[in-house]
mmCIF file of C-alpha atoms and ligand atoms in Angstrom:
data_model
loop_
_atom_site.group_PDB
_atom_site.id
_atom_site.type_symbol
_atom_site.label_atom_id
_atom_site.label_comp_id
_atom_site.label_asym_id
_atom_site.label_seq_id
_atom_site.Cartn_x
_atom_site.Cartn_y
_atom_site.Cartn_z
ATOM 1 C CA UNK W 631 24.863 2.290 19.670
ATOM 2 C CA UNK W 632 22.294 1.381 17.037
ATOM 3 C CA UNK W 633 23.283 -2.218 17.219
ATOM 4 C CA UNK W 634 22.833 -2.282 20.957
ATOM 5 C CA UNK W 635 19.298 -0.920 20.809
ATOM 6 C CA UNK W 636 18.509 -3.400 18.084
ATOM 7 C CA UNK W 637 19.614 -6.171 20.413
ATOM 8 C CA UNK W 638 17.309 -4.871 23.076
ATOM 9 C CA UNK W 639 14.419 -4.927 20.640
ATOM 10 C CA UNK W 640 15.203 -8.436 19.563
ATOM 11 C CA UNK W 641 15.970 -9.714 23.000
ATOM 12 C CA UNK W 642 12.792 -8.318 24.412
ATOM 13 C CA UNK W 643 10.625 -9.818 21.809
ATOM 14 C CA UNK W 644 12.063 -13.244 21.229
ATOM 15 C CA UNK W 645 12.140 -14.275 24.847
ATOM 16 C CA UNK W 646 9.163 -14.175 27.134
ATOM 17 C CA UNK W 647 11.173 -12.712 29.979
ATOM 18 C CA UNK W 648 13.075 -9.453 29.746
ATOM 19 C CA UNK W 649 16.768 -9.703 28.973
ATOM 20 C CA UNK W 650 17.673 -7.271 31.661
ATOM 21 C CA UNK W 651 21.366 -7.650 31.034
ATOM 22 C CA UNK W 652 20.813 -5.525 27.938
ATOM 23 C CA UNK W 653 19.435 -2.521 29.734
ATOM 24 C CA UNK W 654 21.459 0.570 29.084
ATOM 25 C CA UNK W 655 23.106 2.225 32.052
ATOM 26 C CA UNK W 656 24.474 0.387 34.980
ATOM 27 C CA UNK W 657 22.808 -1.347 37.838
ATOM 28 C CA UNK W 658 19.145 -0.808 37.075
ATOM 29 C CA UNK W 659 16.711 -2.282 39.517
ATOM 30 C CA UNK W 660 16.031 -5.357 37.412
ATOM 31 C CA UNK W 661 12.664 -6.296 38.752
ATOM 32 C CA UNK W 662 11.491 -2.710 38.572
ATOM 33 C CA UNK W 663 12.463 -2.411 34.901
ATOM 34 C CA UNK W 664 10.853 -5.742 34.180
ATOM 35 C CA UNK W 665 7.651 -4.496 35.815
ATOM 36 C CA UNK W 666 7.779 -1.312 33.751
ATOM 37 C CA UNK W 667 8.066 -3.281 30.513
ATOM 38 C CA UNK W 668 5.007 -5.283 31.494
ATOM 39 C CA UNK W 669 3.035 -2.158 32.431
ATOM 40 C CA UNK W 670 4.067 -0.421 29.223
ATOM 41 C CA UNK W 671 2.781 -3.346 27.157
ATOM 42 C CA UNK W 672 -0.548 -3.207 28.982
ATOM 43 C CA UNK W 673 -0.848 0.561 28.440
ATOM 44 C CA UNK W 674 0.096 0.309 24.752
ATOM 45 C CA UNK W 675 -2.519 -2.381 24.193
ATOM 46 C CA UNK W 676 -5.131 -0.345 26.053
ATOM 47 C CA UNK W 677 -4.457 2.647 23.829
ATOM 48 C CA UNK W 678 -4.589 0.518 20.683
ATOM 49 C CA UNK W 679 -7.847 -1.108 21.798
ATOM 50 C CA UNK W 680 -9.521 2.186 22.703
ATOM 51 C CA UNK W 681 -8.573 3.806 19.399
ATOM 52 C CA UNK W 682 -9.659 0.812 17.342
ATOM 53 C CA UNK W 683 -13.053 0.498 18.973
ATOM 54 C CA UNK W 684 -13.817 4.197 18.515
ATOM 55 C CA UNK W 685 -12.725 3.980 14.894
ATOM 56 C CA UNK W 686 -14.859 0.907 14.299
ATOM 57 C CA UNK W 687 -17.957 2.511 15.823
ATOM 58 C CA UNK W 688 -17.553 5.673 13.762
ATOM 59 C CA UNK W 689 -16.976 3.759 10.535
ATOM 60 C CA UNK W 690 -20.006 1.542 11.115
ATOM 61 C CA UNK W 691 -22.285 4.502 11.594
ATOM 62 C CA UNK W 692 -20.856 7.021 9.138
ATOM 63 C CA UNK W 693 -18.287 5.388 6.864
ATOM 64 C CA UNK W 694 -14.672 6.295 6.295
ATOM 65 C CA UNK W 695 -15.101 10.051 6.328
ATOM 66 C CA UNK W 696 -16.748 9.769 9.745
ATOM 67 C CA UNK W 697 -13.801 7.591 10.794
ATOM 68 C CA UNK W 698 -11.362 10.315 9.817
ATOM 69 C CA UNK W 699 -13.345 12.892 11.771
ATOM 70 C CA UNK W 700 -13.546 10.595 14.759
ATOM 71 C CA UNK W 701 -9.778 10.007 14.711
ATOM 72 C CA UNK W 702 -9.258 13.705 14.491
ATOM 73 C CA UNK W 703 -11.585 14.404 17.404
ATOM 74 C CA UNK W 704 -10.834 11.428 19.591
ATOM 75 C CA UNK W 705 -7.182 10.441 19.198
ATOM 76 C CA UNK W 706 -5.693 13.181 21.338
ATOM 77 C CA UNK W 707 -8.319 13.064 24.145
ATOM 78 C CA UNK W 708 -7.959 9.253 24.294
ATOM 79 C CA UNK W 709 -4.172 9.412 24.579
ATOM 80 C CA UNK W 710 -4.494 12.139 27.204
ATOM 81 C CA UNK W 711 -7.019 10.210 29.256
ATOM 82 C CA UNK W 712 -4.747 7.163 29.288
ATOM 83 C CA UNK W 713 -1.724 9.207 30.366
ATOM 84 C CA UNK W 714 -1.846 8.758 34.126
ATOM 85 C CA UNK W 715 0.302 7.974 37.157
ATOM 86 C CA UNK W 716 3.542 9.165 35.624
ATOM 87 C CA UNK W 717 2.879 7.546 32.252
ATOM 88 C CA UNK W 718 2.566 9.426 29.026
ATOM 89 C CA UNK W 719 1.212 7.406 26.121
ATOM 90 C CA UNK W 720 1.008 8.277 22.459
ATOM 91 C CA UNK W 721 1.684 7.244 18.888
ATOM 92 C CA UNK W 722 4.383 8.220 16.500
ATOM 93 C CA UNK W 723 5.660 7.306 13.019
ATOM 94 C CA UNK W 724 8.333 8.168 10.500
ATOM 95 C CA UNK W 725 5.593 9.601 8.277
ATOM 96 C CA UNK W 726 2.863 11.261 10.316
ATOM 97 C CA UNK W 727 -0.636 12.482 9.661
ATOM 98 C CA UNK W 728 -0.804 14.696 12.746
ATOM 99 C CA UNK W 729 2.396 16.757 13.107
ATOM 100 C CA UNK W 730 1.993 16.561 16.908
ATOM 101 C CA UNK W 731 2.884 12.871 16.601
ATOM 102 C CA UNK W 732 6.286 13.510 14.999
ATOM 103 C CA UNK W 733 9.084 11.425 16.531
ATOM 104 C CA UNK W 734 12.031 12.751 18.510
ATOM 105 C CA UNK W 735 15.540 11.461 17.880
ATOM 106 C CA UNK W 736 15.308 8.311 19.994
ATOM 107 C CA UNK W 737 11.906 7.455 18.550
ATOM 108 C CA UNK W 738 13.152 7.978 15.009
ATOM 109 C CA UNK W 739 16.027 5.563 15.607
ATOM 110 C CA UNK W 740 13.733 2.902 17.037
ATOM 111 C CA UNK W 741 11.262 3.300 14.170
ATOM 112 C CA UNK W 742 14.077 2.816 11.666
ATOM 113 C CA UNK W 743 15.152 -0.335 13.510
ATOM 114 C CA UNK W 744 11.601 -1.702 13.600
ATOM 115 C CA UNK W 745 11.246 -1.016 9.874
ATOM 116 C CA UNK W 746 14.471 -2.799 8.992
ATOM 117 C CA UNK W 747 13.648 -5.730 11.255
ATOM 118 C CA UNK W 748 10.248 -6.084 9.550
ATOM 119 C CA UNK W 749 11.853 -5.828 6.148
ATOM 120 C CA UNK W 750 14.400 -8.496 6.965
ATOM 121 C CA UNK W 751 11.926 -10.947 8.452
ATOM 122 C CA UNK W 752 9.766 -10.486 5.342
ATOM 123 C CA UNK W 753 12.711 -11.196 3.034
ATOM 124 C CA UNK W 754 13.428 -14.362 4.978
ATOM 125 C CA UNK W 755 9.765 -15.344 4.751
ATOM 126 C CA UNK W 756 9.468 -15.332 8.531
ATOM 127 C CA UNK W 757 6.937 -13.844 10.905
ATOM 128 C CA UNK W 758 8.059 -10.765 12.841
ATOM 129 C CA UNK W 759 8.249 -11.053 16.626
ATOM 130 C CA UNK W 760 5.122 -10.002 18.529
ATOM 131 C CA UNK W 761 5.146 -7.719 20.279
ATOM 132 C CA UNK W 762 7.994 -6.000 18.492
ATOM 133 C CA UNK W 763 9.143 -3.594 21.140
ATOM 134 C CA UNK W 764 12.073 -1.831 22.706
ATOM 135 C CA UNK W 765 12.849 0.284 25.745
ATOM 136 C CA UNK W 766 15.465 2.272 27.539
ATOM 137 C CA UNK W 767 15.884 3.034 31.176
ATOM 138 C CA UNK W 768 17.869 5.831 32.736
ATOM 139 C CA UNK W 769 18.865 4.742 36.205
ATOM 140 C CA UNK W 770 19.886 8.272 37.206
ATOM 141 C CA UNK W 771 16.593 10.005 36.472
ATOM 142 C CA UNK W 772 14.441 6.896 36.685
ATOM 143 C CA UNK W 773 12.942 7.750 33.309
ATOM 144 C CA UNK W 774 11.742 4.751 31.357
ATOM 145 C CA UNK W 775 10.847 4.877 27.678
ATOM 146 C CA UNK W 776 9.155 2.201 25.652
ATOM 147 C CA UNK W 777 7.981 1.681 22.073
ATOM 148 C CA UNK W 778 5.864 -1.008 20.416
ATOM 149 C CA UNK W 779 5.745 -1.328 16.616
ATOM 150 C CA UNK W 780 2.417 -0.991 14.771
ATOM 151 C CA UNK W 781 2.089 -2.750 11.428
ATOM 152 C CA UNK W 782 -0.202 -1.674 8.631
ATOM 153 C CA UNK W 783 -3.249 -3.971 8.700
ATOM 154 C CA UNK W 784 -6.066 -4.517 6.206
ATOM 155 C CA UNK W 785 -8.476 -2.126 7.975
ATOM 156 C CA UNK W 786 -5.860 0.620 7.851
ATOM 157 C CA UNK W 787 -5.552 0.540 4.060
ATOM 158 C CA UNK W 788 -8.573 2.775 3.404
ATOM 159 C CA UNK W 789 -6.944 5.697 5.221
ATOM 160 C CA UNK W 790 -3.209 4.926 5.125
ATOM 161 C CA UNK W 791 -2.870 2.687 2.089
ATOM 162 C CA UNK W 792 -1.543 3.110 -1.410
ATOM 163 C CA UNK W 793 -4.936 3.841 -2.927
ATOM 164 C CA UNK W 794 -7.035 6.089 -0.735
ATOM 165 C CA UNK W 795 -10.454 6.978 -2.208
ATOM 166 C CA UNK W 796 -10.630 10.614 -3.353
ATOM 167 C CA UNK W 797 -13.475 11.488 -0.957
ATOM 168 C CA UNK W 798 -11.506 10.069 1.980
ATOM 169 C CA UNK W 799 -8.365 11.848 0.892
ATOM 170 C CA UNK W 800 -10.291 15.081 0.683
ATOM 171 C CA UNK W 801 -11.538 14.700 4.256
ATOM 172 C CA UNK W 802 -8.044 13.797 5.470
ATOM 173 C CA UNK W 803 -6.506 16.834 3.795
ATOM 174 C CA UNK W 804 -9.182 19.075 5.239
ATOM 175 C CA UNK W 805 -8.043 18.237 8.770
ATOM 176 C CA UNK W 806 -4.418 17.388 8.029
ATOM 177 C CA UNK W 807 -3.171 19.537 5.165
ATOM 178 C CA UNK W 808 0.367 18.243 5.702
ATOM 179 C CA UNK W 809 -0.585 14.564 5.778
ATOM 180 C CA UNK W 810 2.333 12.213 5.046
ATOM 181 C CA UNK W 811 0.675 9.018 6.273
ATOM 182 C CA UNK W 812 -0.516 7.305 3.098
ATOM 183 C CA UNK W 813 1.187 4.856 0.747
ATOM 184 C CA UNK W 814 1.744 2.087 3.300
ATOM 185 C CA UNK W 815 1.723 -1.528 2.119
ATOM 186 C CA UNK W 816 0.076 -4.301 4.081
ATOM 187 C CA UNK W 817 2.418 -5.520 6.830
ATOM 188 C CA UNK W 818 4.721 -2.537 6.567
ATOM 189 C CA UNK W 819 5.641 -0.530 9.655
ATOM 190 C CA UNK W 820 2.935 2.099 10.090
ATOM 191 C CA UNK W 821 4.270 3.559 13.316
ATOM 192 C CA UNK W 822 4.550 2.774 17.004
ATOM 193 C CA UNK W 823 3.021 3.288 20.373
ATOM 194 C CA UNK W 824 5.409 5.386 22.401
ATOM 195 C CA UNK W 825 5.356 5.608 26.171
ATOM 196 C CA UNK W 826 7.367 7.413 28.789
ATOM 197 C CA UNK W 827 7.293 6.868 32.516
ATOM 198 C CA UNK W 828 8.686 9.682 34.635
ATOM 199 C CA UNK W 829 8.966 9.132 38.390
ATOM 200 C CA UNK W 830 6.658 11.465 40.290
HETATM 201 C C1 HEC B 2329 -10.938 6.205 8.931
HETATM 202 C C2 HEC B 2329 -9.554 6.523 8.627
HETATM 203 C C3 HEC B 2329 -8.471 5.795 9.389
HETATM 204 C C4 HEC B 2329 -8.287 4.452 9.507
HETATM 205 C C5 HEC B 2329 -9.153 3.326 8.961
HETATM 206 C C6 HEC B 2329 -7.059 4.282 10.248
HETATM 207 N N1 HEC B 2329 -6.515 5.501 10.560
HETATM 208 FE FE1 HEC B 2329 -4.739 5.838 11.496
HETATM 209 N N2 HEC B 2329 -5.086 7.800 11.506
HETATM 210 C C7 HEC B 2329 -6.198 8.413 10.964
HETATM 211 C C8 HEC B 2329 -6.198 9.809 11.351
HETATM 212 C C9 HEC B 2329 -7.243 10.831 10.974
HETATM 213 C C10 HEC B 2329 -5.038 10.016 12.151
HETATM 214 C C11 HEC B 2329 -4.581 11.272 12.850
HETATM 215 C C12 HEC B 2329 -5.048 11.200 14.308
HETATM 216 C C13 HEC B 2329 -4.515 12.315 15.178
HETATM 217 O O1 HEC B 2329 -4.917 13.461 14.964
HETATM 218 O O2 HEC B 2329 -3.705 12.015 16.069
HETATM 219 C C14 HEC B 2329 -4.374 8.728 12.220
HETATM 220 C C15 HEC B 2329 -3.191 8.531 12.904
HETATM 221 C C16 HEC B 2329 -2.555 7.317 13.017
HETATM 222 C C17 HEC B 2329 -1.287 7.113 13.706
HETATM 223 C C18 HEC B 2329 -0.484 8.154 14.479
HETATM 224 C C19 HEC B 2329 0.663 8.711 13.712
HETATM 225 C C20 HEC B 2329 0.247 9.781 12.702
HETATM 226 O O3 HEC B 2329 0.351 9.477 11.507
HETATM 227 O O4 HEC B 2329 -0.164 10.892 13.102
HETATM 228 C C21 HEC B 2329 -0.992 5.795 13.605
HETATM 229 C C22 HEC B 2329 0.230 5.086 14.152
HETATM 230 C C23 HEC B 2329 -2.089 5.185 12.876
HETATM 231 N N3 HEC B 2329 -3.008 6.142 12.517
HETATM 232 C C24 HEC B 2329 -2.175 3.828 12.602
HETATM 233 C C25 HEC B 2329 -3.300 3.225 12.057
HETATM 234 C C26 HEC B 2329 -3.449 1.802 11.942
HETATM 235 C C27 HEC B 2329 -2.417 0.777 12.368
HETATM 236 C C28 HEC B 2329 -4.693 1.574 11.411
HETATM 237 C C29 HEC B 2329 -5.356 0.259 11.164
HETATM 238 C C30 HEC B 2329 -5.549 -0.586 12.316
HETATM 239 C C31 HEC B 2329 -5.301 2.888 11.170
HETATM 240 N N4 HEC B 2329 -4.429 3.856 11.580
HETATM 241 C C32 HEC B 2329 -6.535 3.059 10.587
HETATM 242 C C33 HEC B 2329 -7.160 7.808 10.178
HETATM 243 C C34 HEC B 2329 -7.355 6.457 10.068
#
């Protein structure tokens, strides 16, 4: 089971087209699934872009503490506003800051696969595939799920890194007393965009 999903992740990312033969379940409408993968990638990038630009604005005007507050205020409304036409978009991680972002079982499995794929490509001195993503399609219900890995970047270090400044940590803990999302190294898996399409 795990191996099969891993293959989907790899297959999806190493080839430009979608390896539709790997789709779980029988007889999916190939072109429809392919279209969903493309749409999911667009939605995931839109969410990432919207969050980053809000974060950047807040940090430019008020520093890191303002960035934390902005994330706290804006992340959920942004994800809600981008959840339209049957799509639900969001973020998740193995270690979360906001408990509402905690992964379900399928998401947890995919996150573990992304993490091990990143680890292995690093050990081999190779670049990870971009985008690193995976999906599953249920041909009975028509439900389509998709995830795209998010790596820890340089700008993320101040709030999710190994050494978070005490004043920033204080602000984080004020809003997220159960924060687990620090201690990430550069390039490590930070989390993933997670999307679900349910037919309407
Ligand atoms: C100014 C501080 C700050 C910076 C910089 C920052 N984040 Fe966050 N991040 C937060 C806060 C606050 C949350 C919780 C948002 C919420 O309530 O959903 C969060 C949540 C997340 C989540 C959702 C999962 C979770 O832990 O709840 C991911 C994924 C994430 N950040 C990735 C990143 C990445 C990747 C970067 C760098 C591009 C980054 N963050 C930069 C503060 C920050």
